[in-house]
Amino acid sequence: MPCILLTGATGYIGSHTWLALQDAGFDVIGVDSLVNSSIRVLDRLETIGGRQPVFVQGDVRDQAVMDRCFELGQARFGGIKAVVHFAALKAVGESVERPLDYFENNLGGLLAVCQAMKRHGVFNLVFSSSATVYGKPERLPITEDAPLRVTNPYGQTKLLGEEMLRELERCDARWHVAYLRYFNPVGAHHSGLIGEDPRGVPNNLMPYVAQVAIGKRQHLNVFGNDYNTPDGTGVRDYIHVCDLAEGHVAALRYLADKGQSLTVNLGTGQGYSVVELAQAYGKAADREIPLVFAPRRPGDVDACYADPRHAFETMGWKASRGLEQMCIDSWRWQSTNPNGFEG
Ligand code: NAD
Ligand code: UD1
């Protein structure tokens, strides 16, 4: 079976993708510095997947760490065939406060991963990009050929990362890259054993709502109710993290079979408002989510949702889980692990 190296493997999307790859018959090696995830994820992966995870703890910017991953891949599985690069810092607000840290970690990390791949003769890469590269969209739903522009250092690391990789491909035809632009990943594995475990106050909507539901926070602050949307609150394209994970399996198959690069949105194509999401979560958790209307959050857009057709036409992938499933699965994880991986 082909072996795939996942960077940022114990993170939220990495851990779910690990399982999706195993389910699809791939061998997996994971590397993570644990800067934003817990080592306990590995026990949970073993419980769910029934296999002991092969894991290297370290920073992808450290060449020795990356070399160890490729050597392990060779020794255990006869060689790594492709890399999925998740490892990055991802908090927009923090990136405005510490732009250099974001450039260093996200761009330096990508560079080091590509250098290690070249050293070991591996040229198929899946890159975690983001809908943030579209900035304030001119047209909805968003297609992949929409203009790219960013409004914060985090977004800039994704756009510059994409541009660096496109240039790399132009200079050396051996490289094939899947640029996956994620919309808003939410939910959790149906086992309830892994999920999103943000440190501190959650920045993103569903983890915040989950903490209101469990009683850690009193109410949801709804950032703005005067947007140009049906109920005035922001509209986003929430996608179940397991659908997203399966998108990576499809992208890896595409790279292996077609031998060419691709750029795709990973979203459902369906937008939901803040109020709609809070209501759906309340239903899943069988409790009310109190709402308090608050000022807009700087930098937010009215609405953002994908045109997901290109992903279906190229890779044959589309999301299958709806908002209700996203809320039910998030709540199962949240209610059985009120303190995340910390017990
Ligand atoms: P996450 O923080 O849960 O996972 C990222 C993982 O990378 C963490 O486990 C962290 O410890 C690790 N990491 C960071 N820097 C590292 C380094 N230098 N070396 C080794 N490990 C390192 O985040 P996530 O939500 O799973 O996101 C995964 C990827 O998807 C990121 O690249 C992120 O920018 C991108 N993305 C996420 C979202 C989202 O809403 N979650 C949306 C769009 C794009
Ligand atoms: C955020 C990031 C974006 C990233 C995306 C997916 C910002 C400015 N943007 O976008 O770069 O790609 O996550 O990870 O952080 N909301 C509330 N109350 C809350 C939290 C959120 O009302 O406590 C609202 C927001 O105003 C927005 C919606 O919920 O309308 C979704 O917010 P969020 O989950 O942070 O995602 P994005 O805004 O899409």
Short mmCIF file of N, CA, C and O in Angstrom, two decimals, residues 1-6 25-29 54 66-83 116-117 120-124 252:
data_model
loop_
_atom_site.label_atom_id
_atom_site.label_comp_id
_atom_site.label_asym_id
_atom_site.label_seq_id
_atom_site.Cartn_x
_atom_site.Cartn_y
_atom_site.Cartn_z
N MET A 1 0.83 -1.20 0.00
CA MET A 1 0.00 0.00 0.00
C MET A 1 0.87 1.26 0.00
O MET A 1 1.87 1.31 0.71
N PRO A 2 0.51 2.28 -0.76
CA PRO A 2 1.32 3.50 -0.75
C PRO A 2 1.34 4.13 0.64
O PRO A 2 0.35 4.09 1.36
N CYS A 3 2.50 4.69 0.99
CA CYS A 3 2.64 5.32 2.30
C CYS A 3 2.64 6.84 2.12
O CYS A 3 3.36 7.37 1.28
N ILE A 4 1.87 7.51 2.95
CA ILE A 4 1.72 8.96 2.87
C ILE A 4 2.27 9.58 4.17
O ILE A 4 1.97 9.10 5.27
N LEU A 5 3.05 10.64 4.02
CA LEU A 5 3.53 11.39 5.19
C LEU A 5 2.60 12.57 5.44
O LEU A 5 2.36 13.38 4.53
N LEU A 6 2.09 12.65 6.66
CA LEU A 6 1.24 13.79 7.05
C LEU A 6 2.03 14.69 7.99
O LEU A 6 2.48 14.22 9.05
N GLY A 25 -6.95 2.34 2.79
CA GLY A 25 -5.91 1.35 2.52
C GLY A 25 -4.49 1.90 2.43
O GLY A 25 -3.58 1.18 2.05
N PHE A 26 -4.30 3.17 2.77
CA PHE A 26 -2.94 3.73 2.75
C PHE A 26 -2.23 3.45 4.07
O PHE A 26 -2.87 3.34 5.12
N ASP A 27 -0.90 3.38 4.01
CA ASP A 27 -0.08 3.44 5.22
C ASP A 27 0.21 4.91 5.49
O ASP A 27 0.33 5.71 4.56
N VAL A 28 0.36 5.24 6.78
CA VAL A 28 0.53 6.64 7.15
C VAL A 28 1.68 6.79 8.14
O VAL A 28 1.83 5.99 9.07
N ILE A 29 2.48 7.86 7.92
CA ILE A 29 3.44 8.30 8.93
C ILE A 29 3.07 9.74 9.27
O ILE A 29 2.78 10.54 8.37
N VAL A 54 2.42 5.37 13.44
CA VAL A 54 3.86 5.59 13.26
C VAL A 54 4.05 7.11 13.25
O VAL A 54 3.58 7.79 12.33
N MET A 66 12.73 15.79 9.38
CA MET A 66 12.13 15.39 8.10
C MET A 66 12.85 14.17 7.53
O MET A 66 12.21 13.24 7.01
N ASP A 67 14.18 14.16 7.62
CA ASP A 67 14.92 13.00 7.12
C ASP A 67 14.51 11.73 7.86
O ASP A 67 14.36 10.66 7.26
N ARG A 68 14.29 11.87 9.18
CA ARG A 68 13.86 10.70 9.96
C ARG A 68 12.52 10.16 9.44
O ARG A 68 12.33 8.95 9.33
N CYS A 69 11.62 11.06 9.09
CA CYS A 69 10.32 10.62 8.57
C CYS A 69 10.49 9.81 7.28
O CYS A 69 9.89 8.73 7.13
N PHE A 70 11.30 10.33 6.36
CA PHE A 70 11.48 9.61 5.08
C PHE A 70 12.22 8.29 5.29
O PHE A 70 11.88 7.29 4.64
N GLU A 71 13.19 8.28 6.22
CA GLU A 71 13.92 7.02 6.48
C GLU A 71 13.00 5.98 7.11
O GLU A 71 13.02 4.80 6.76
N LEU A 72 12.15 6.45 8.00
CA LEU A 72 11.16 5.56 8.63
C LEU A 72 10.20 5.01 7.58
O LEU A 72 9.84 3.82 7.58
N GLY A 73 9.80 5.87 6.67
CA GLY A 73 8.91 5.46 5.58
C GLY A 73 9.54 4.37 4.74
O GLY A 73 8.89 3.40 4.35
N GLN A 74 10.83 4.53 4.48
CA GLN A 74 11.57 3.55 3.69
C GLN A 74 11.64 2.22 4.44
O GLN A 74 11.34 1.15 3.89
N ALA A 75 12.02 2.31 5.72
CA ALA A 75 12.23 1.09 6.50
C ALA A 75 10.91 0.35 6.77
O ALA A 75 10.85 -0.88 6.67
N ARG A 76 9.86 1.08 7.08
CA ARG A 76 8.61 0.42 7.48
C ARG A 76 7.70 0.08 6.32
O ARG A 76 6.99 -0.93 6.35
N PHE A 77 7.68 0.96 5.30
CA PHE A 77 6.65 0.80 4.27
C PHE A 77 7.21 0.83 2.85
O PHE A 77 6.46 1.02 1.89
N GLY A 78 8.52 0.73 2.72
CA GLY A 78 9.11 0.70 1.38
C GLY A 78 9.13 2.05 0.68
O GLY A 78 9.30 2.11 -0.54
N GLY A 79 8.95 3.11 1.43
CA GLY A 79 9.08 4.46 0.84
C GLY A 79 7.81 5.28 0.90
O GLY A 79 6.71 4.74 0.78
N ILE A 80 7.99 6.59 1.09
CA ILE A 80 6.85 7.52 1.11
C ILE A 80 6.54 7.94 -0.32
O ILE A 80 7.45 8.28 -1.08
N LYS A 81 5.25 7.91 -0.67
CA LYS A 81 4.87 8.22 -2.05
C LYS A 81 4.42 9.67 -2.22
O LYS A 81 4.49 10.23 -3.31
N ALA A 82 3.88 10.27 -1.14
CA ALA A 82 3.38 11.65 -1.25
C ALA A 82 3.31 12.25 0.16
O ALA A 82 3.31 11.52 1.15
N VAL A 83 3.25 13.58 0.19
CA VAL A 83 3.17 14.29 1.47
C VAL A 83 1.91 15.13 1.49
O VAL A 83 1.57 15.78 0.48
N ALA A 116 13.00 18.67 1.84
CA ALA A 116 13.14 17.28 2.28
C ALA A 116 12.57 16.33 1.22
O ALA A 116 13.15 15.29 0.92
N MET A 117 11.43 16.71 0.64
CA MET A 117 10.82 15.87 -0.40
C MET A 117 11.81 15.70 -1.56
O MET A 117 12.02 14.59 -2.06
N HIS A 120 14.59 13.37 -0.96
CA HIS A 120 14.21 11.94 -0.93
C HIS A 120 13.46 11.52 -2.19
O HIS A 120 12.87 10.44 -2.23
N GLY A 121 13.45 12.39 -3.19
CA GLY A 121 12.88 12.01 -4.49
C GLY A 121 11.37 11.84 -4.48
O GLY A 121 10.83 11.00 -5.22
N VAL A 122 10.67 12.64 -3.67
CA VAL A 122 9.20 12.58 -3.62
C VAL A 122 8.67 13.93 -4.11
O VAL A 122 9.11 14.98 -3.62
N PHE A 123 7.73 13.91 -5.07
CA PHE A 123 7.33 15.17 -5.72
C PHE A 123 5.81 15.36 -5.75
O PHE A 123 5.34 16.26 -6.44
N ASN A 124 5.07 14.51 -5.08
CA ASN A 124 3.61 14.70 -5.00
C ASN A 124 3.24 15.29 -3.65
O ASN A 124 3.49 14.68 -2.60
N LEU A 252 -5.02 12.70 -3.36
CA LEU A 252 -3.83 11.85 -3.49
C LEU A 252 -4.00 10.85 -4.64
O LEU A 252 -3.06 10.58 -5.39
#
